[in-house]
Amino acid sequence: MTTSAVPNVLFVCVHNAGRSQMAAAFLTHLGGDRVQVRSAGSAPADAVNPAVVEAMKETGIDISAETPKVLTTEAVRSSDVVITMGCGDACPYFPGKRYLDWTLDDPAGQGVDAVRPIRDEIERRVRGLLTELGIPSS
């Protein structure tokens, strides 16, 4: 399924301030050096959502130093798996890539109580992705 020894996974959402940041953090934390992880946004925000940072801190993962990044064609081209989370047609398509679309509530403008269930669902999906990729989670 992958074109490299270590799979490259890219998470994409609109602002790269919530869902894709949480997914990338979980995959990095659980997959370690057995997977390369990136996240990006089609219209990146100025900062990661503070409620997302707080919700992730509750799991022991600190993403306070992360910054939203712009989606580039090269990021998609160099990925084996591209997981979109509400970016629609803004994500470029390249044959031979595995594309998944995770429909998840947007944590933008939500408090930490609303972010927790989104965070937990993202963790569940990331664990499933690791299993699909044949990567044991840490």
PDB file of N, CA and C in Angstrom, residues 36-122:
ATOM      1  N   GLN A  36       5.647   8.651   9.158  1.00  0.00           N
ATOM      2  CA  GLN A  36       5.920  10.088   9.014  1.00  0.00           C
ATOM      3  C   GLN A  36       4.576  10.794   8.935  1.00  0.00           C
ATOM      4  N   VAL A  37       4.439  11.863   9.699  1.00  0.00           N
ATOM      5  CA  VAL A  37       3.150  12.526   9.853  1.00  0.00           C
ATOM      6  C   VAL A  37       3.277  14.011   9.546  1.00  0.00           C
ATOM      7  N   ARG A  38       2.291  14.517   8.813  1.00  0.00           N
ATOM      8  CA  ARG A  38       2.194  15.955   8.555  1.00  0.00           C
ATOM      9  C   ARG A  38       0.733  16.363   8.625  1.00  0.00           C
ATOM     10  N   SER A  39       0.509  17.631   8.836  1.00  0.00           N
ATOM     11  CA  SER A  39      -0.840  18.174   8.755  1.00  0.00           C
ATOM     12  C   SER A  39      -0.761  19.521   8.062  1.00  0.00           C
ATOM     13  N   ALA A  40      -1.887  19.907   7.455  1.00  0.00           N
ATOM     14  CA  ALA A  40      -1.929  21.173   6.731  1.00  0.00           C
ATOM     15  C   ALA A  40      -3.378  21.611   6.587  1.00  0.00           C
ATOM     16  N   GLY A  41      -3.548  22.865   6.174  1.00  0.00           N
ATOM     17  CA  GLY A  41      -4.883  23.398   5.962  1.00  0.00           C
ATOM     18  C   GLY A  41      -4.998  24.108   4.638  1.00  0.00           C
ATOM     19  N   SER A  42      -6.194  24.049   4.056  1.00  0.00           N
ATOM     20  CA  SER A  42      -6.416  24.732   2.784  1.00  0.00           C
ATOM     21  C   SER A  42      -6.488  26.253   2.983  1.00  0.00           C
ATOM     22  N   ALA A  43      -6.870  26.687   4.180  1.00  0.00           N
ATOM     23  CA  ALA A  43      -6.879  28.108   4.544  1.00  0.00           C
ATOM     24  C   ALA A  43      -6.457  28.204   6.011  1.00  0.00           C
ATOM     25  N   PRO A  44      -5.149  28.053   6.279  1.00  0.00           N
ATOM     26  CA  PRO A  44      -4.681  27.944   7.662  1.00  0.00           C
ATOM     27  C   PRO A  44      -5.034  29.146   8.542  1.00  0.00           C
ATOM     28  N   ALA A  45      -5.358  28.836   9.792  1.00  0.00           N
ATOM     29  CA  ALA A  45      -5.620  29.870  10.794  1.00  0.00           C
ATOM     30  C   ALA A  45      -4.287  30.448  11.261  1.00  0.00           C
ATOM     31  N   ASP A  46      -4.359  31.433  12.137  1.00  0.00           N
ATOM     32  CA  ASP A  46      -3.158  32.042  12.692  1.00  0.00           C
ATOM     33  C   ASP A  46      -2.551  31.205  13.813  1.00  0.00           C
ATOM     34  N   ALA A  47      -3.403  30.421  14.499  1.00  0.00           N
ATOM     35  CA  ALA A  47      -2.929  29.641  15.642  1.00  0.00           C
ATOM     36  C   ALA A  47      -3.812  28.415  15.829  1.00  0.00           C
ATOM     37  N   VAL A  48      -3.300  27.436  16.547  1.00  0.00           N
ATOM     38  CA  VAL A  48      -4.082  26.255  16.883  1.00  0.00           C
ATOM     39  C   VAL A  48      -5.134  26.667  17.916  1.00  0.00           C
ATOM     40  N   ASN A  49      -6.328  26.134  17.775  1.00  0.00           N
ATOM     41  CA  ASN A  49      -7.450  26.399  18.666  1.00  0.00           C
ATOM     42  C   ASN A  49      -7.048  26.103  20.118  1.00  0.00           C
ATOM     43  N   PRO A  50      -7.142  27.083  21.025  1.00  0.00           N
ATOM     44  CA  PRO A  50      -6.738  26.867  22.420  1.00  0.00           C
ATOM     45  C   PRO A  50      -7.507  25.732  23.110  1.00  0.00           C
ATOM     46  N   ALA A  51      -8.781  25.542  22.771  1.00  0.00           N
ATOM     47  CA  ALA A  51      -9.550  24.441  23.361  1.00  0.00           C
ATOM     48  C   ALA A  51      -9.008  23.089  22.898  1.00  0.00           C
ATOM     49  N   VAL A  52      -8.505  23.036  21.675  1.00  0.00           N
ATOM     50  CA  VAL A  52      -7.883  21.813  21.150  1.00  0.00           C
ATOM     51  C   VAL A  52      -6.583  21.537  21.899  1.00  0.00           C
ATOM     52  N   VAL A  53      -5.790  22.570  22.103  1.00  0.00           N
ATOM     53  CA  VAL A  53      -4.538  22.429  22.857  1.00  0.00           C
ATOM     54  C   VAL A  53      -4.841  21.890  24.257  1.00  0.00           C
ATOM     55  N   GLU A  54      -5.852  22.456  24.904  1.00  0.00           N
ATOM     56  CA  GLU A  54      -6.219  22.024  26.257  1.00  0.00           C
ATOM     57  C   GLU A  54      -6.714  20.578  26.265  1.00  0.00           C
ATOM     58  N   ALA A  55      -7.567  20.234  25.315  1.00  0.00           N
ATOM     59  CA  ALA A  55      -8.101  18.867  25.249  1.00  0.00           C
ATOM     60  C   ALA A  55      -6.992  17.850  25.006  1.00  0.00           C
ATOM     61  N   MET A  56      -6.031  18.185  24.167  1.00  0.00           N
ATOM     62  CA  MET A  56      -4.922  17.267  23.895  1.00  0.00           C
ATOM     63  C   MET A  56      -4.009  17.153  25.110  1.00  0.00           C
ATOM     64  N   LYS A  57      -3.828  18.257  25.841  1.00  0.00           N
ATOM     65  CA  LYS A  57      -2.998  18.228  27.042  1.00  0.00           C
ATOM     66  C   LYS A  57      -3.572  17.243  28.062  1.00  0.00           C
ATOM     67  N   GLU A  58      -4.896  17.102  28.090  1.00  0.00           N
ATOM     68  CA  GLU A  58      -5.551  16.148  28.988  1.00  0.00           C
ATOM     69  C   GLU A  58      -5.145  14.705  28.689  1.00  0.00           C
ATOM     70  N   THR A  59      -4.728  14.439  27.457  1.00  0.00           N
ATOM     71  CA  THR A  59      -4.295  13.087  27.078  1.00  0.00           C
ATOM     72  C   THR A  59      -2.787  12.906  27.256  1.00  0.00           C
ATOM     73  N   GLY A  60      -2.113  13.973  27.695  1.00  0.00           N
ATOM     74  CA  GLY A  60      -0.663  13.910  27.867  1.00  0.00           C
ATOM     75  C   GLY A  60       0.115  14.304  26.629  1.00  0.00           C
ATOM     76  N   ILE A  61      -0.564  14.863  25.637  1.00  0.00           N
ATOM     77  CA  ILE A  61       0.095  15.284  24.396  1.00  0.00           C
ATOM     78  C   ILE A  61       0.053  16.806  24.317  1.00  0.00           C
ATOM     79  N   ASP A  62       1.228  17.425  24.250  1.00  0.00           N
ATOM     80  CA  ASP A  62       1.339  18.881  24.211  1.00  0.00           C
ATOM     81  C   ASP A  62       1.512  19.351  22.770  1.00  0.00           C
ATOM     82  N   ILE A  63       0.508  20.052  22.260  1.00  0.00           N
ATOM     83  CA  ILE A  63       0.617  20.597  20.901  1.00  0.00           C
ATOM     84  C   ILE A  63       0.667  22.130  20.933  1.00  0.00           C
ATOM     85  N   SER A  64       0.986  22.693  22.081  1.00  0.00           N
ATOM     86  CA  SER A  64       0.976  24.152  22.231  1.00  0.00           C
ATOM     87  C   SER A  64       1.987  24.856  21.327  1.00  0.00           C
ATOM     88  N   ALA A  65       3.031  24.167  20.906  1.00  0.00           N
ATOM     89  CA  ALA A  65       4.043  24.790  20.042  1.00  0.00           C
ATOM     90  C   ALA A  65       3.726  24.623  18.552  1.00  0.00           C
ATOM     91  N   GLU A  66       2.671  23.891  18.226  1.00  0.00           N
ATOM     92  CA  GLU A  66       2.321  23.670  16.814  1.00  0.00           C
ATOM     93  C   GLU A  66       1.745  24.939  16.199  1.00  0.00           C
ATOM     94  N   THR A  67       1.948  25.080  14.888  1.00  0.00           N
ATOM     95  CA  THR A  67       1.365  26.202  14.157  1.00  0.00           C
ATOM     96  C   THR A  67       0.673  25.663  12.903  1.00  0.00           C
ATOM     97  N   PRO A  68      -0.437  26.272  12.510  1.00  0.00           N
ATOM     98  CA  PRO A  68      -1.101  25.857  11.279  1.00  0.00           C
ATOM     99  C   PRO A  68      -0.190  26.060  10.070  1.00  0.00           C
ATOM    100  N   LYS A  69      -0.244  25.097   9.151  1.00  0.00           N
ATOM    101  CA  LYS A  69       0.588  25.124   7.958  1.00  0.00           C
ATOM    102  C   LYS A  69      -0.293  25.083   6.711  1.00  0.00           C
ATOM    103  N   VAL A  70       0.173  25.702   5.654  1.00  0.00           N
ATOM    104  CA  VAL A  70      -0.587  25.736   4.410  1.00  0.00           C
ATOM    105  C   VAL A  70      -0.416  24.424   3.644  1.00  0.00           C
ATOM    106  N   LEU A  71      -1.496  23.963   3.046  1.00  0.00           N
ATOM    107  CA  LEU A  71      -1.479  22.762   2.221  1.00  0.00           C
ATOM    108  C   LEU A  71      -0.740  23.059   0.917  1.00  0.00           C
ATOM    109  N   THR A  72       0.234  22.210   0.590  1.00  0.00           N
ATOM    110  CA  THR A  72       0.963  22.362  -0.672  1.00  0.00           C
ATOM    111  C   THR A  72       0.769  21.122  -1.534  1.00  0.00           C
ATOM    112  N   THR A  73       0.914  21.313  -2.816  1.00  0.00           N
ATOM    113  CA  THR A  73       0.823  20.189  -3.735  1.00  0.00           C
ATOM    114  C   THR A  73       1.904  19.168  -3.416  1.00  0.00           C
ATOM    115  N   GLU A  74       3.090  19.628  -3.056  1.00  0.00           N
ATOM    116  CA  GLU A  74       4.199  18.720  -2.736  1.00  0.00           C
ATOM    117  C   GLU A  74       3.893  17.866  -1.517  1.00  0.00           C
ATOM    118  N   ALA A  75       3.224  18.425  -0.515  1.00  0.00           N
ATOM    119  CA  ALA A  75       2.865  17.643   0.672  1.00  0.00           C
ATOM    120  C   ALA A  75       1.956  16.487   0.289  1.00  0.00           C
ATOM    121  N   VAL A  76       1.017  16.735  -0.607  1.00  0.00           N
ATOM    122  CA  VAL A  76       0.117  15.669  -1.059  1.00  0.00           C
ATOM    123  C   VAL A  76       0.889  14.669  -1.912  1.00  0.00           C
ATOM    124  N   ARG A  77       1.693  15.168  -2.835  1.00  0.00           N
ATOM    125  CA  ARG A  77       2.447  14.307  -3.744  1.00  0.00           C
ATOM    126  C   ARG A  77       3.361  13.343  -2.982  1.00  0.00           C
ATOM    127  N   SER A  78       3.953  13.779  -1.886  1.00  0.00           N
ATOM    128  CA  SER A  78       4.911  12.945  -1.169  1.00  0.00           C
ATOM    129  C   SER A  78       4.261  12.074  -0.089  1.00  0.00           C
ATOM    130  N   SER A  79       2.943  12.094  -0.001  1.00  0.00           N
ATOM    131  CA  SER A  79       2.242  11.299   1.003  1.00  0.00           C
ATOM    132  C   SER A  79       1.715  10.009   0.403  1.00  0.00           C
ATOM    133  N   ASP A  80       1.663   8.974   1.238  1.00  0.00           N
ATOM    134  CA  ASP A  80       1.058   7.706   0.835  1.00  0.00           C
ATOM    135  C   ASP A  80      -0.433   7.705   1.139  1.00  0.00           C
ATOM    136  N   VAL A  81      -0.787   8.307   2.273  1.00  0.00           N
ATOM    137  CA  VAL A  81      -2.176   8.378   2.712  1.00  0.00           C
ATOM    138  C   VAL A  81      -2.508   9.839   2.987  1.00  0.00           C
ATOM    139  N   VAL A  82      -3.608  10.311   2.408  1.00  0.00           N
ATOM    140  CA  VAL A  82      -4.076  11.676   2.623  1.00  0.00           C
ATOM    141  C   VAL A  82      -5.463  11.575   3.248  1.00  0.00           C
ATOM    142  N   ILE A  83      -5.586  12.128   4.455  1.00  0.00           N
ATOM    143  CA  ILE A  83      -6.860  12.073   5.169  1.00  0.00           C
ATOM    144  C   ILE A  83      -7.405  13.483   5.270  1.00  0.00           C
ATOM    145  N   THR A  84      -8.546  13.699   4.625  1.00  0.00           N
ATOM    146  CA  THR A  84      -9.175  15.009   4.633  1.00  0.00           C
ATOM    147  C   THR A  84     -10.268  15.042   5.699  1.00  0.00           C
ATOM    148  N   MET A  85     -10.476  16.227   6.229  1.00  0.00           N
ATOM    149  CA  MET A  85     -11.467  16.431   7.288  1.00  0.00           C
ATOM    150  C   MET A  85     -12.216  17.715   7.002  1.00  0.00           C
ATOM    151  N   GLY A  86     -12.974  17.708   5.933  1.00  0.00           N
ATOM    152  CA  GLY A  86     -13.787  18.878   5.631  1.00  0.00           C
ATOM    153  C   GLY A  86     -13.147  19.907   4.742  1.00  0.00           C
ATOM    154  N   CYS A  87     -12.089  19.553   4.010  1.00  0.00           N
ATOM    155  CA  CYS A  87     -11.483  20.564   3.130  1.00  0.00           C
ATOM    156  C   CYS A  87     -12.067  20.520   1.723  1.00  0.00           C
ATOM    157  N   GLY A  88     -12.962  19.579   1.471  1.00  0.00           N
ATOM    158  CA  GLY A  88     -13.649  19.521   0.187  1.00  0.00           C
ATOM    159  C   GLY A  88     -12.700  19.338  -0.987  1.00  0.00           C
ATOM    160  N   ASP A  89     -12.942  20.098  -2.036  1.00  0.00           N
ATOM    161  CA  ASP A  89     -12.165  19.965  -3.267  1.00  0.00           C
ATOM    162  C   ASP A  89     -10.852  20.719  -3.229  1.00  0.00           C
ATOM    163  N   ALA A  90     -10.507  21.333  -2.105  1.00  0.00           N
ATOM    164  CA  ALA A  90      -9.261  22.100  -2.013  1.00  0.00           C
ATOM    165  C   ALA A  90      -8.031  21.206  -2.006  1.00  0.00           C
ATOM    166  N   CYS A  91      -8.207  19.924  -1.760  1.00  0.00           N
ATOM    167  CA  CYS A  91      -7.077  19.003  -1.682  1.00  0.00           C
ATOM    168  C   CYS A  91      -6.767  18.446  -3.069  1.00  0.00           C
ATOM    169  N   PRO A  92      -5.539  18.632  -3.556  1.00  0.00           N
ATOM    170  CA  PRO A  92      -5.185  18.109  -4.882  1.00  0.00           C
ATOM    171  C   PRO A  92      -5.236  16.579  -4.895  1.00  0.00           C
ATOM    172  N   TYR A  93      -5.577  16.032  -6.045  1.00  0.00           N
ATOM    173  CA  TYR A  93      -5.675  14.579  -6.195  1.00  0.00           C
ATOM    174  C   TYR A  93      -4.537  14.067  -7.076  1.00  0.00           C
ATOM    175  N   PHE A  94      -3.856  13.023  -6.600  1.00  0.00           N
ATOM    176  CA  PHE A  94      -2.817  12.362  -7.378  1.00  0.00           C
ATOM    177  C   PHE A  94      -3.124  10.868  -7.423  1.00  0.00           C
ATOM    178  N   PRO A  95      -3.131  10.271  -8.599  1.00  0.00           N
ATOM    179  CA  PRO A  95      -3.371   8.834  -8.686  1.00  0.00           C
ATOM    180  C   PRO A  95      -2.324   8.062  -7.872  1.00  0.00           C
ATOM    181  N   GLY A  96      -2.748   6.933  -7.306  1.00  0.00           N
ATOM    182  CA  GLY A  96      -1.835   6.080  -6.564  1.00  0.00           C
ATOM    183  C   GLY A  96      -1.764   6.398  -5.081  1.00  0.00           C
ATOM    184  N   LYS A  97      -2.394   7.480  -4.667  1.00  0.00           N
ATOM    185  CA  LYS A  97      -2.443   7.840  -3.240  1.00  0.00           C
ATOM    186  C   LYS A  97      -3.708   7.233  -2.649  1.00  0.00           C
ATOM    187  N   ARG A  98      -3.645   6.944  -1.379  1.00  0.00           N
ATOM    188  CA  ARG A  98      -4.847   6.497  -0.687  1.00  0.00           C
ATOM    189  C   ARG A  98      -5.480   7.712  -0.035  1.00  0.00           C
ATOM    190  N   TYR A  99      -6.721   7.995  -0.380  1.00  0.00           N
ATOM    191  CA  TYR A  99      -7.448   9.120   0.179  1.00  0.00           C
ATOM    192  C   TYR A  99      -8.560   8.615   1.082  1.00  0.00           C
ATOM    193  N   LEU A 100      -8.655   9.199   2.262  1.00  0.00           N
ATOM    194  CA  LEU A 100      -9.748   8.921   3.189  1.00  0.00           C
ATOM    195  C   LEU A 100     -10.365  10.249   3.567  1.00  0.00           C
ATOM    196  N   ASP A 101     -11.679  10.271   3.741  1.00  0.00           N
ATOM    197  CA  ASP A 101     -12.339  11.484   4.216  1.00  0.00           C
ATOM    198  C   ASP A 101     -13.014  11.153   5.532  1.00  0.00           C
ATOM    199  N   TRP A 102     -12.535  11.775   6.596  1.00  0.00           N
ATOM    200  CA  TRP A 102     -13.099  11.570   7.931  1.00  0.00           C
ATOM    201  C   TRP A 102     -14.072  12.701   8.212  1.00  0.00           C
ATOM    202  N   THR A 103     -15.350  12.362   8.295  1.00  0.00           N
ATOM    203  CA  THR A 103     -16.366  13.342   8.628  1.00  0.00           C
ATOM    204  C   THR A 103     -16.397  13.499  10.144  1.00  0.00           C
ATOM    205  N   LEU A 104     -16.003  14.675  10.603  1.00  0.00           N
ATOM    206  CA  LEU A 104     -15.908  14.975  12.030  1.00  0.00           C
ATOM    207  C   LEU A 104     -16.439  16.375  12.284  1.00  0.00           C
ATOM    208  N   ASP A 105     -17.027  16.575  13.452  1.00  0.00           N
ATOM    209  CA  ASP A 105     -17.452  17.919  13.821  1.00  0.00           C
ATOM    210  C   ASP A 105     -16.236  18.837  13.863  1.00  0.00           C
ATOM    211  N   ASP A 106     -16.469  20.104  13.538  1.00  0.00           N
ATOM    212  CA  ASP A 106     -15.402  21.099  13.552  1.00  0.00           C
ATOM    213  C   ASP A 106     -15.321  21.718  14.950  1.00  0.00           C
ATOM    214  N   PRO A 107     -14.141  21.661  15.589  1.00  0.00           N
ATOM    215  CA  PRO A 107     -14.021  22.243  16.926  1.00  0.00           C
ATOM    216  C   PRO A 107     -13.895  23.766  16.938  1.00  0.00           C
ATOM    217  N   ALA A 108     -13.871  24.394  15.783  1.00  0.00           N
ATOM    218  CA  ALA A 108     -13.712  25.859  15.723  1.00  0.00           C
ATOM    219  C   ALA A 108     -14.819  26.540  16.526  1.00  0.00           C
ATOM    220  N   GLY A 109     -14.413  27.440  17.407  1.00  0.00           N
ATOM    221  CA  GLY A 109     -15.356  28.210  18.196  1.00  0.00           C
ATOM    222  C   GLY A 109     -15.987  27.441  19.349  1.00  0.00           C
ATOM    223  N   GLN A 110     -15.542  26.199  19.563  1.00  0.00           N
ATOM    224  CA  GLN A 110     -16.105  25.352  20.618  1.00  0.00           C
ATOM    225  C   GLN A 110     -15.218  25.395  21.859  1.00  0.00           C
ATOM    226  N   GLY A 111     -15.815  25.135  22.987  1.00  0.00           N
ATOM    227  CA  GLY A 111     -15.060  25.014  24.228  1.00  0.00           C
ATOM    228  C   GLY A 111     -14.509  23.605  24.373  1.00  0.00           C
ATOM    229  N   VAL A 112     -13.707  23.388  25.391  1.00  0.00           N
ATOM    230  CA  VAL A 112     -13.047  22.099  25.586  1.00  0.00           C
ATOM    231  C   VAL A 112     -14.050  20.968  25.795  1.00  0.00           C
ATOM    232  N   ASP A 113     -15.193  21.253  26.404  1.00  0.00           N
ATOM    233  CA  ASP A 113     -16.200  20.200  26.604  1.00  0.00           C
ATOM    234  C   ASP A 113     -16.712  19.659  25.271  1.00  0.00           C
ATOM    235  N   ALA A 114     -16.850  20.524  24.282  1.00  0.00           N
ATOM    236  CA  ALA A 114     -17.301  20.098  22.952  1.00  0.00           C
ATOM    237  C   ALA A 114     -16.173  19.446  22.163  1.00  0.00           C
ATOM    238  N   VAL A 115     -14.928  19.812  22.467  1.00  0.00           N
ATOM    239  CA  VAL A 115     -13.777  19.274  21.736  1.00  0.00           C
ATOM    240  C   VAL A 115     -13.458  17.840  22.176  1.00  0.00           C
ATOM    241  N   ARG A 116     -13.693  17.513  23.427  1.00  0.00           N
ATOM    242  CA  ARG A 116     -13.328  16.174  23.938  1.00  0.00           C
ATOM    243  C   ARG A 116     -13.890  15.024  23.107  1.00  0.00           C
ATOM    244  N   PRO A 117     -15.203  15.014  22.789  1.00  0.00           N
ATOM    245  CA  PRO A 117     -15.700  13.887  21.988  1.00  0.00           C
ATOM    246  C   PRO A 117     -15.093  13.826  20.583  1.00  0.00           C
ATOM    247  N   ILE A 118     -14.784  14.988  20.008  1.00  0.00           N
ATOM    248  CA  ILE A 118     -14.127  15.024  18.689  1.00  0.00           C
ATOM    249  C   ILE A 118     -12.728  14.428  18.831  1.00  0.00           C
ATOM    250  N   ARG A 119     -11.998  14.856  19.857  1.00  0.00           N
ATOM    251  CA  ARG A 119     -10.662  14.331  20.150  1.00  0.00           C
ATOM    252  C   ARG A 119     -10.700  12.814  20.309  1.00  0.00           C
ATOM    253  N   ASP A 120     -11.654  12.324  21.074  1.00  0.00           N
ATOM    254  CA  ASP A 120     -11.724  10.889  21.332  1.00  0.00           C
ATOM    255  C   ASP A 120     -12.036  10.097  20.064  1.00  0.00           C
ATOM    256  N   GLU A 121     -12.888  10.644  19.202  1.00  0.00           N
ATOM    257  CA  GLU A 121     -13.195   9.979  17.936  1.00  0.00           C
ATOM    258  C   GLU A 121     -11.972   9.983  17.019  1.00  0.00           C
ATOM    259  N   ILE A 122     -11.228  11.065  17.006  1.00  0.00           N
ATOM    260  CA  ILE A 122     -10.009  11.131  16.194  1.00  0.00           C
ATOM    261  C   ILE A 122      -9.009  10.093  16.695  1.00  0.00           C
TER     262      ILE A 122
END
